[in-house]
Amino acid sequence: MGFRTGMKVLVKQLGEAIIVKLTGDGALVRLVTPAGLTIKQSYDNITAIDEENEVPPMPPPMRAVVEMDKFQQVKALEALRFGLVPESHLECLTVGYQDMVRWIGNCLPTRECRIHEICGPFGTGKSHTMAVVRQIALDQGYLAAKIEIDGKSNNFSAPQRLLYNIWLSLEGKGLSLETPLLDIYLKAMQNGYDSIPQPLKDLDYFPVNFDFIRKLKTSQQIEGSAHLLEECLAGSENVSATQVKADLAKETSLKRAHINFKPMIAKGARDKLIMFIMSLAGHAVLAKAAGYQGLILTIDEFEAHHLLSSPDRAKARELISVLEHYVSQDFCIPPAPLAIFIGAVSQDGHKGDPWIEKLVDKSGGKQYFLNPWSDAQKEQLANSIFNLYQSTYQISAGYDHGLIDKTQMLLESREQSDLVRAFIKYYMAVLDNEYGPGRSRTSDH
């Protein structure tokens, strides 16, 4: 049985859930218990429930009896075992958190696009800092989206696919998880907009799509076509204008001749570059009309572009060039409350990446440089991790500085002593070896 949005499924060890969104390598599902918890699962971990047949009784989900706080703590420690700082515990596990908050606050956009760079040597915490950016942005009332450049399916040489995957991650307070872009349009209408906001009136796609969505909303025909509209607004490569008209005619009472809706896709290479910027800027403006402050996008692992083939590197540079024109206001695309934070490893003697330093400068953006961590910073982080570990597994032993020494010896033997992610992974391994995850031990065990 093929998976689809809205389908009821069983998730291994977690119980029943509803599919919120399908992605390339899995599905975003909302668990029945704990109520409302949304997580991503691979397709191997989920099984469709045939609602026409009786479902055999299932034992209670393993996590159903776990308090939500404890569940988040266990998830946080699992992330730390991979060297990742969990987004649920960013404030307590971020060294220099308040300084970072002040810098991010000065970078959040108001009227015009700004591009910022978070850079430094490999392993100094760029991905962690990006997560803090998104958390602060969400707390300040912005929408936030993210993407990690992988040199394969996600990179600047394929802007339409990159854009679609960006929109898959879109989130905001009170924003629909299933259809976030469509929800922006609907929220703008709820705020009194009968037509597209003035800055977008002369753009392609936006005015006609806004009017069509308003027509469906007025005639109470949104629900049946919501997921199709979302795919079109996000620029899915799997939709075509012709097929969309036919599908919308099936889902609504409208005749095909009366369906005036344009999927946000482009055929020409240059058009796809323009579409990338138009979609980000346009939806940032629309987000403002919907009651948000604007849009924040984080692009991590940018250095992967340097591993692309020569033709793809040239394509990636084209998108950067078009972005430079936009932030220099050489385009007809209007200014927007949009900020793009790009994370990159220092390259060729530069503080950041030479490909984007000019882009940051032209936009009036800022650069945040991350230095290798000092011993004092590592100890501060280790103390915070231990407190979480101790609380989660109810360990009676006190904080032991000697475990940092063991961690450092492991790192030095593997020539990774300057890497924050490696420090977190190995410190967690030392804690697990010393105390055993999930088992209570005393200090004299």
Tab-separated table of C-alpha atoms in Angstrom:
chain	number	residue	atom	x	y	z
A	1	MET	CA	0.000	0.000	0.000
A	2	GLY	CA	1.441	3.385	-0.981
A	3	PHE	CA	1.779	6.075	1.654
A	4	ARG	CA	-0.121	9.354	1.417
A	5	THR	CA	-0.637	12.458	3.502
A	6	GLY	CA	-3.333	11.976	6.156
A	7	MET	CA	-2.926	8.176	6.234
A	8	LYS	CA	-3.035	6.409	9.584
A	9	VAL	CA	0.089	4.321	10.211
A	10	LEU	CA	1.845	2.301	12.876
A	11	VAL	CA	5.318	3.494	13.848
A	12	LYS	CA	7.698	0.894	15.240
A	13	GLN	CA	7.878	1.103	19.054
A	14	LEU	CA	5.892	4.355	19.084
A	15	GLY	CA	2.371	3.301	18.115
A	16	GLU	CA	-0.266	4.920	15.909
A	17	ALA	CA	0.350	8.133	13.990
A	18	ILE	CA	-0.927	10.216	11.086
A	19	ILE	CA	1.295	11.069	8.115
A	20	VAL	CA	1.716	14.853	8.000
A	21	LYS	CA	4.019	15.093	4.987
A	22	LEU	CA	5.924	12.746	2.685
A	23	THR	CA	9.593	13.424	1.982
A	24	GLY	CA	12.172	11.766	-0.227
A	25	ASP	CA	13.535	9.407	2.433
A	26	GLY	CA	10.658	9.116	4.877
A	27	ALA	CA	7.583	10.784	6.308
A	28	LEU	CA	6.777	13.417	8.901
A	29	VAL	CA	4.259	11.773	11.256
A	30	ARG	CA	2.186	13.046	14.183
A	31	LEU	CA	1.991	10.521	17.021
A	32	VAL	CA	-1.307	9.760	18.717
A	33	THR	CA	0.595	9.363	22.012
A	34	PRO	CA	2.236	11.572	23.223
A	35	ALA	CA	-0.506	13.687	21.684
A	36	GLY	CA	0.642	16.027	18.943
A	37	LEU	CA	4.334	15.026	18.912
A	38	THR	CA	5.611	15.235	15.327
A	39	ILE	CA	8.739	13.358	14.253
A	40	LYS	CA	10.355	12.187	11.017
A	41	GLN	CA	10.524	8.431	10.376
A	42	SER	CA	11.980	6.356	7.555
A	43	TYR	CA	9.523	4.379	5.451
A	44	ASP	CA	10.966	1.158	6.918
A	45	ASN	CA	9.685	2.199	10.352
A	46	ILE	CA	6.063	2.811	9.380
A	47	THR	CA	3.266	0.481	8.293
A	48	ALA	CA	-0.036	1.595	6.800
A	49	ILE	CA	-3.167	0.707	8.749
A	50	ASP	CA	-5.894	-0.755	6.573
A	51	GLU	CA	-8.907	0.996	8.102
A	52	GLU	CA	-11.339	-1.327	6.322
A	53	ASN	CA	-10.071	-4.333	8.268
A	54	GLU	CA	-9.815	-4.881	11.977
A	55	VAL	CA	-6.396	-4.000	13.316
A	56	PRO	CA	-4.958	-6.559	15.750
A	57	PRO	CA	-4.650	-5.194	19.255
A	58	MET	CA	-1.255	-3.624	19.841
A	59	PRO	CA	0.684	-3.538	23.096
A	60	PRO	CA	0.921	-0.038	24.552
A	61	PRO	CA	3.567	2.036	22.738
A	62	MET	CA	6.854	1.998	24.622
A	63	ARG	CA	6.856	5.755	25.040
A	64	ALA	CA	3.165	6.167	25.853
A	65	VAL	CA	3.803	5.967	29.594
A	66	VAL	CA	6.820	8.236	29.534
A	67	GLU	CA	6.267	11.777	30.651
A	68	MET	CA	6.792	14.297	27.881
A	69	ASP	CA	9.718	16.005	29.644
A	70	LYS	CA	11.501	12.665	30.105
A	71	PHE	CA	10.826	11.730	26.494
A	72	GLN	CA	12.454	14.989	25.338
A	73	GLN	CA	15.423	14.381	27.636
A	74	VAL	CA	16.049	10.925	26.185
A	75	LYS	CA	15.740	12.307	22.648
A	76	ALA	CA	18.191	15.061	23.557
A	77	LEU	CA	20.787	12.587	24.800
A	78	GLU	CA	20.402	10.507	21.633
A	79	ALA	CA	21.167	13.611	19.576
A	80	LEU	CA	24.221	14.317	21.716
A	81	ARG	CA	25.518	10.805	21.042
A	82	PHE	CA	25.776	11.858	17.407
A	83	GLY	CA	27.560	15.064	18.387
A	84	LEU	CA	24.460	17.187	17.773
A	85	VAL	CA	23.032	19.686	20.233
A	86	PRO	CA	19.259	19.015	20.414
A	87	GLU	CA	17.041	21.944	19.499
A	88	SER	CA	14.851	21.253	22.560
A	89	HIS	CA	17.809	22.059	24.858
A	90	LEU	CA	19.663	24.764	22.963
A	91	GLU	CA	19.621	27.400	25.687
A	92	CYS	CA	21.037	25.209	28.449
A	93	LEU	CA	23.587	23.502	26.159
A	94	THR	CA	24.898	26.556	24.320
A	95	VAL	CA	28.069	28.157	25.648
A	96	GLY	CA	27.849	31.946	25.226
A	97	TYR	CA	24.132	31.774	24.533
A	98	GLN	CA	23.304	35.378	25.493
A	99	ASP	CA	26.063	36.842	23.293
A	100	MET	CA	24.764	34.769	20.415
A	101	VAL	CA	21.213	35.962	21.055
A	102	ARG	CA	22.326	39.597	20.868
A	103	TRP	CA	24.148	39.040	17.558
A	104	ILE	CA	21.196	37.204	16.031
A	105	GLY	CA	18.800	39.899	17.200
A	106	ASN	CA	20.813	42.503	15.261
A	107	CYS	CA	20.607	40.329	12.138
A	108	LEU	CA	16.857	39.744	11.992
A	109	PRO	CA	15.306	41.547	8.997
A	110	THR	CA	12.713	44.303	8.969
A	111	ARG	CA	12.194	45.527	5.390
A	112	GLU	CA	15.077	44.383	3.197
A	113	CYS	CA	16.889	41.117	2.570
A	114	ARG	CA	20.113	40.587	4.488
A	115	ILE	CA	22.548	37.711	4.032
A	116	HIS	CA	24.758	36.691	6.946
A	117	GLU	CA	27.555	34.172	7.284
A	118	ILE	CA	28.358	31.912	10.217
A	119	CYS	CA	31.846	30.614	9.568
A	120	GLY	CA	34.956	29.137	11.099
A	121	PRO	CA	37.131	26.026	10.977
A	122	PHE	CA	35.499	22.643	10.614
A	123	GLY	CA	33.888	21.365	13.814
A	124	THR	CA	33.515	24.669	15.675
A	125	GLY	CA	29.705	24.558	16.028
A	126	LYS	CA	28.212	26.155	12.911
A	127	SER	CA	25.245	23.778	12.713
A	128	HIS	CA	24.577	24.352	16.409
A	129	THR	CA	24.648	28.122	15.884
A	130	MET	CA	22.241	27.775	12.954
A	131	ALA	CA	19.801	25.965	15.232
A	132	VAL	CA	20.014	28.841	17.723
A	133	VAL	CA	19.297	31.285	14.869
A	134	ARG	CA	16.088	29.423	14.025
A	135	GLN	CA	15.008	29.181	17.651
A	136	ILE	CA	15.493	32.913	18.261
A	137	ALA	CA	13.738	33.757	14.995
A	138	LEU	CA	10.727	31.623	15.911
A	139	ASP	CA	10.617	33.138	19.400
A	140	GLN	CA	10.647	36.613	17.814
A	141	GLY	CA	7.670	35.807	15.580
A	142	TYR	CA	9.426	34.960	12.311
A	143	LEU	CA	8.885	31.973	10.092
A	144	ALA	CA	11.962	29.741	9.828
A	145	ALA	CA	13.190	27.267	7.234
A	146	LYS	CA	16.419	25.319	6.856
A	147	ILE	CA	18.445	23.289	4.384
A	148	GLU	CA	21.732	21.415	4.544
A	149	ILE	CA	23.833	21.419	1.397
A	150	ASP	CA	24.869	17.880	0.559
A	151	GLY	CA	26.462	18.288	-2.863
A	152	LYS	CA	23.881	15.907	-4.350
A	153	SER	CA	20.149	16.649	-4.161
A	154	ASN	CA	20.505	19.912	-2.212
A	155	ASN	CA	22.774	22.543	-3.726
A	156	PHE	CA	22.694	25.870	-5.535
A	157	SER	CA	23.116	24.225	-8.953
A	158	ALA	CA	19.544	22.833	-8.715
A	159	PRO	CA	17.530	25.806	-7.393
A	160	GLN	CA	14.022	24.406	-7.892
A	161	ARG	CA	14.705	21.186	-5.987
A	162	LEU	CA	16.583	23.157	-3.337
A	163	LEU	CA	13.641	25.537	-2.927
A	164	TYR	CA	11.132	22.699	-2.608
A	165	ASN	CA	13.191	21.026	0.126
A	166	ILE	CA	13.510	24.359	1.923
A	167	TRP	CA	9.739	24.729	2.018
A	168	LEU	CA	9.388	21.197	3.431
A	169	SER	CA	11.086	22.492	6.593
A	170	LEU	CA	9.038	25.689	7.017
A	171	GLU	CA	7.728	26.312	10.525
A	172	GLY	CA	6.299	29.082	12.652
A	173	LYS	CA	4.138	29.625	15.705
A	174	GLY	CA	0.585	28.630	14.875
A	175	LEU	CA	1.531	27.626	11.329
A	176	SER	CA	0.051	24.473	9.806
A	177	LEU	CA	2.518	21.585	9.711
A	178	GLU	CA	0.809	19.898	6.763
A	179	THR	CA	0.351	22.921	4.475
A	180	PRO	CA	2.475	25.806	5.808
A	181	LEU	CA	2.676	27.882	2.588
A	182	LEU	CA	-1.059	27.658	1.964
A	183	ASP	CA	-1.634	28.613	5.592
A	184	ILE	CA	0.322	31.854	5.047
A	185	TYR	CA	-2.162	32.858	2.325
A	186	LEU	CA	-5.143	31.953	4.501
A	187	LYS	CA	-3.774	33.838	7.515
A	188	ALA	CA	-3.220	36.932	5.365
A	189	MET	CA	-6.867	36.717	4.282
A	190	GLN	CA	-7.935	36.377	7.903
A	191	ASN	CA	-5.993	39.569	8.594
A	192	GLY	CA	-8.181	41.445	6.108
A	193	TYR	CA	-6.258	41.124	2.837
A	194	ASP	CA	-8.791	40.701	0.016
A	195	SER	CA	-6.005	40.719	-2.566
A	196	ILE	CA	-2.268	40.180	-2.628
A	197	PRO	CA	-0.226	42.763	-0.636
A	198	GLN	CA	0.773	45.766	-2.742
A	199	PRO	CA	4.513	44.926	-3.096
A	200	LEU	CA	3.593	41.636	-4.832
A	201	LYS	CA	0.925	42.944	-7.220
A	202	ASP	CA	3.296	43.156	-10.190
A	203	LEU	CA	4.968	39.781	-9.639
A	204	ASP	CA	4.074	36.695	-11.606
A	205	TYR	CA	2.270	33.843	-9.790
A	206	PHE	CA	1.391	35.616	-6.546
A	207	PRO	CA	-1.656	37.772	-7.479
A	208	VAL	CA	-3.442	35.089	-9.499
A	209	ASN	CA	-2.757	32.352	-6.935
A	210	PHE	CA	-3.863	34.552	-4.047
A	211	ASP	CA	-7.162	35.270	-5.816
A	212	PHE	CA	-7.757	31.611	-6.633
A	213	ILE	CA	-7.076	30.485	-3.059
A	214	ARG	CA	-9.443	33.201	-1.811
A	215	LYS	CA	-12.101	31.882	-4.209
A	216	LEU	CA	-11.716	28.359	-2.837
A	217	LYS	CA	-11.781	29.647	0.734
A	218	THR	CA	-14.957	31.641	0.102
A	219	SER	CA	-16.674	28.634	-1.474
A	220	GLN	CA	-15.396	26.346	1.316
A	221	GLN	CA	-13.481	24.101	-1.098
A	222	ILE	CA	-9.992	24.443	0.365
A	223	GLU	CA	-9.866	21.224	2.372
A	224	GLY	CA	-10.057	18.762	-0.523
A	225	SER	CA	-7.328	20.452	-2.545
A	226	ALA	CA	-5.070	21.767	0.247
A	227	HIS	CA	-2.210	19.317	-0.234
A	228	LEU	CA	-2.212	19.746	-4.008
A	229	LEU	CA	-2.109	23.533	-3.613
A	230	GLU	CA	0.775	23.196	-1.155
A	231	GLU	CA	2.815	21.104	-3.593
A	232	CYS	CA	2.233	23.708	-6.302
A	233	LEU	CA	3.139	26.664	-4.092
A	234	ALA	CA	6.322	24.891	-2.968
A	235	GLY	CA	7.417	24.290	-6.564
A	236	SER	CA	7.358	20.493	-6.592
A	237	GLU	CA	8.984	19.019	-9.679
A	238	ASN	CA	6.254	16.365	-9.706
A	239	VAL	CA	3.437	18.710	-10.765
A	240	SER	CA	2.591	20.265	-14.120
A	241	ALA	CA	0.257	23.134	-14.911
A	242	THR	CA	-1.936	20.948	-17.137
A	243	GLN	CA	-2.330	18.139	-14.624
A	244	VAL	CA	-2.948	20.575	-11.781
A	245	LYS	CA	-5.940	22.060	-13.608
A	246	ALA	CA	-7.384	18.593	-14.145
A	247	ASP	CA	-6.813	17.591	-10.506
A	248	LEU	CA	-8.299	20.826	-9.148
A	249	ALA	CA	-11.364	20.344	-11.361
A	250	LYS	CA	-11.856	16.906	-9.778
A	251	GLU	CA	-11.461	18.228	-6.240
A	252	THR	CA	-13.699	21.274	-6.638
A	253	SER	CA	-16.938	22.257	-8.362
A	254	LEU	CA	-15.046	24.542	-10.755
A	255	LYS	CA	-14.717	23.912	-14.460
A	256	ARG	CA	-11.197	23.773	-15.871
A	257	ALA	CA	-11.791	26.992	-17.810
A	258	HIS	CA	-12.456	28.802	-14.512
A	259	ILE	CA	-9.360	27.507	-12.737
A	260	ASN	CA	-6.726	30.227	-12.783
A	261	PHE	CA	-3.878	28.857	-10.718
A	262	LYS	CA	-0.168	28.632	-11.601
A	263	PRO	CA	2.203	26.139	-9.969
A	264	MET	CA	5.407	27.889	-8.968
A	265	ILE	CA	7.668	26.029	-11.343
A	266	ALA	CA	9.932	27.222	-14.140
A	267	LYS	CA	11.367	25.486	-17.216
A	268	GLY	CA	14.327	27.648	-18.234
A	269	ALA	CA	17.551	27.616	-16.190
A	270	ARG	CA	17.528	31.399	-15.751
A	271	ASP	CA	13.833	31.342	-14.816
A	272	LYS	CA	14.556	28.834	-12.039
A	273	LEU	CA	17.132	31.198	-10.551
A	274	ILE	CA	14.613	34.040	-10.567
A	275	MET	CA	11.911	31.756	-9.172
A	276	PHE	CA	14.146	30.781	-6.250
A	277	ILE	CA	14.465	34.395	-5.135
A	278	MET	CA	10.908	35.365	-6.061
A	279	SER	CA	9.451	32.562	-3.963
A	280	LEU	CA	11.587	33.325	-0.891
A	281	ALA	CA	11.062	37.088	-1.071
A	282	GLY	CA	7.390	36.865	-2.024
A	283	HIS	CA	6.508	34.517	0.800
A	284	ALA	CA	8.501	36.668	3.243
A	285	VAL	CA	6.297	39.636	2.282
A	286	LEU	CA	3.209	37.448	2.526
A	287	ALA	CA	4.346	36.201	5.943
A	288	LYS	CA	4.293	39.811	7.154
A	289	ALA	CA	0.713	40.143	5.947
A	290	ALA	CA	-0.103	36.902	7.758
A	291	GLY	CA	1.040	38.372	11.076
A	292	TYR	CA	4.636	37.154	11.214
A	293	GLN	CA	7.732	39.358	11.277
A	294	GLY	CA	9.226	37.868	8.126
A	295	LEU	CA	11.198	34.812	7.032
A	296	ILE	CA	14.518	33.369	8.201
A	297	LEU	CA	16.392	30.747	6.170
A	298	THR	CA	19.497	28.888	7.335
A	299	ILE	CA	21.718	27.183	4.749
A	300	ASP	CA	24.268	24.875	6.350
A	301	GLU	CA	27.340	22.996	5.034
A	302	PHE	CA	27.788	25.476	2.170
A	303	GLU	CA	31.366	24.296	1.634
A	304	ALA	CA	29.996	21.149	-0.069
A	305	HIS	CA	29.633	23.278	-3.217
A	306	HIS	CA	33.392	23.171	-3.707
A	307	LEU	CA	33.151	19.413	-4.257
A	308	LEU	CA	30.706	19.737	-7.155
A	309	SER	CA	31.700	19.041	-10.730
A	310	SER	CA	32.917	22.037	-12.692
A	311	PRO	CA	29.607	22.505	-14.616
A	312	ASP	CA	27.568	22.333	-11.388
A	313	ARG	CA	29.906	24.764	-9.617
A	314	ALA	CA	29.316	27.202	-12.472
A	315	LYS	CA	25.541	26.798	-12.050
A	316	ALA	CA	25.839	27.389	-8.316
A	317	ARG	CA	27.798	30.583	-8.926
A	318	GLU	CA	24.978	31.769	-11.202
A	319	LEU	CA	22.491	31.612	-8.344
A	320	ILE	CA	24.909	33.533	-6.124
A	321	SER	CA	25.228	36.160	-8.860
A	322	VAL	CA	21.455	36.508	-9.115
A	323	LEU	CA	21.246	36.851	-5.316
A	324	GLU	CA	23.853	39.621	-5.508
A	325	HIS	CA	21.685	41.476	-8.024
A	326	TYR	CA	18.657	41.098	-5.768
A	327	VAL	CA	20.312	42.377	-2.579
A	328	SER	CA	21.775	45.255	-4.637
A	329	GLN	CA	18.170	46.075	-5.637
A	330	ASP	CA	18.878	45.525	-9.341
A	331	PHE	CA	15.758	43.357	-9.692
A	332	CYS	CA	12.044	43.981	-10.013
A	333	ILE	CA	11.480	41.590	-7.089
A	334	PRO	CA	10.525	43.827	-4.145
A	335	PRO	CA	12.513	44.171	-0.902
A	336	ALA	CA	11.362	41.676	1.706
A	337	PRO	CA	11.772	40.967	5.446
A	338	LEU	CA	14.052	38.043	4.607
A	339	ALA	CA	17.348	36.984	6.172
A	340	ILE	CA	19.517	34.143	4.892
A	341	PHE	CA	22.152	32.749	7.252
A	342	ILE	CA	24.814	30.702	5.467
A	343	GLY	CA	27.096	28.362	7.399
A	344	ALA	CA	30.478	27.629	5.824
A	345	VAL	CA	33.955	26.380	6.661
A	346	SER	CA	36.751	28.921	6.233
A	347	GLN	CA	38.304	28.618	2.752
A	348	ASP	CA	41.578	29.640	1.093
A	349	GLY	CA	42.803	31.839	3.933
A	350	HIS	CA	39.472	33.699	4.204
A	351	LYS	CA	37.551	33.998	7.453
A	352	GLY	CA	34.576	32.556	5.645
A	353	ASP	CA	33.785	31.321	2.156
A	354	PRO	CA	35.029	33.627	-0.639
A	355	TRP	CA	31.962	32.754	-2.722
A	356	ILE	CA	29.625	34.413	-0.261
A	357	GLU	CA	31.708	37.110	1.433
A	358	LYS	CA	30.882	39.518	-1.411
A	359	LEU	CA	27.223	38.539	-1.150
A	360	VAL	CA	27.203	39.276	2.579
A	361	ASP	CA	28.946	42.623	2.010
A	362	LYS	CA	26.551	43.723	-0.757
A	363	SER	CA	23.496	42.954	1.354
A	364	GLY	CA	24.799	44.823	4.386
A	365	GLY	CA	24.940	41.540	6.273
A	366	LYS	CA	27.178	40.405	9.131
A	367	GLN	CA	29.758	37.681	9.644
A	368	TYR	CA	29.929	35.578	12.809
A	369	PHE	CA	33.268	33.808	13.187
A	370	LEU	CA	33.576	30.731	15.398
A	371	ASN	CA	36.982	29.984	16.917
A	372	PRO	CA	38.147	26.552	18.099
A	373	TRP	CA	36.879	26.029	21.631
A	374	SER	CA	38.982	26.643	24.720
A	375	ASP	CA	39.305	24.098	27.527
A	376	ALA	CA	37.109	26.297	29.723
A	377	GLN	CA	34.326	26.308	27.126
A	378	LYS	CA	34.494	22.540	26.758
A	379	GLU	CA	34.273	22.098	30.517
A	380	GLN	CA	31.247	24.395	30.690
A	381	LEU	CA	29.549	22.334	27.986
A	382	ALA	CA	30.530	19.052	29.640
A	383	ASN	CA	29.025	20.236	32.929
A	384	SER	CA	25.727	21.061	31.212
A	385	ILE	CA	25.644	17.717	29.394
A	386	PHE	CA	26.357	15.853	32.621
A	387	ASN	CA	23.518	17.647	34.414
A	388	LEU	CA	21.111	16.504	31.686
A	389	TYR	CA	22.531	12.962	31.747
A	390	GLN	CA	22.337	12.797	35.537
A	391	SER	CA	18.740	14.035	35.598
A	392	THR	CA	17.553	11.724	32.824
A	393	TYR	CA	19.102	8.518	34.160
A	394	GLN	CA	18.800	9.434	37.866
A	395	ILE	CA	22.500	9.021	38.554
A	396	SER	CA	23.577	9.847	42.101
A	397	ALA	CA	27.248	10.393	41.207
A	398	GLY	CA	28.490	13.963	41.079
A	399	TYR	CA	30.235	15.740	38.241
A	400	ASP	CA	33.675	14.238	37.599
A	401	HIS	CA	36.266	16.452	35.859
A	402	GLY	CA	38.381	13.365	35.234
A	403	LEU	CA	35.910	12.254	32.539
A	404	ILE	CA	36.889	15.323	30.499
A	405	ASP	CA	40.518	14.225	30.692
A	406	LYS	CA	39.518	10.799	29.371
A	407	THR	CA	37.582	12.466	26.560
A	408	GLN	CA	40.527	14.660	25.634
A	409	MET	CA	42.847	11.639	25.494
A	410	LEU	CA	40.461	9.887	23.115
A	411	LEU	CA	40.212	12.984	20.926
A	412	GLU	CA	43.966	13.470	20.800
A	413	SER	CA	44.537	9.837	19.868
A	414	ARG	CA	42.218	10.401	16.901
A	415	GLU	CA	43.544	13.890	16.067
A	416	GLN	CA	40.143	15.492	16.652
A	417	SER	CA	40.867	17.582	19.726
A	418	ASP	CA	39.644	20.862	18.165
A	419	LEU	CA	36.247	19.573	17.003
A	420	VAL	CA	33.249	20.461	19.171
A	421	ARG	CA	31.029	17.796	17.599
A	422	ALA	CA	33.679	15.150	18.251
A	423	PHE	CA	34.074	16.350	21.846
A	424	ILE	CA	30.328	15.940	22.445
A	425	LYS	CA	30.259	12.441	20.889
A	426	TYR	CA	33.261	11.184	22.820
A	427	TYR	CA	32.191	12.764	26.097
A	428	MET	CA	28.823	11.019	25.747
A	429	ALA	CA	30.653	7.749	25.025
A	430	VAL	CA	32.751	8.218	28.174
A	431	LEU	CA	29.608	8.910	30.219
A	432	ASP	CA	27.918	5.810	28.818
A	433	ASN	CA	30.980	3.704	29.550
A	434	GLU	CA	31.210	5.059	33.090
A	435	TYR	CA	27.558	4.983	34.096
A	436	GLY	CA	25.710	2.980	31.442
A	437	PRO	CA	22.723	4.787	29.859
A	438	GLY	CA	19.519	4.151	31.731
A	439	ARG	CA	21.137	2.460	34.728
A	440	SER	CA	21.461	4.230	38.067
A	441	ARG	CA	24.921	4.090	39.602
A	442	THR	CA	26.389	5.593	42.717
A	443	SER	CA	29.653	7.478	42.867
A	444	ASP	CA	31.458	4.552	44.507
A	445	HIS	CA	30.214	1.887	42.081
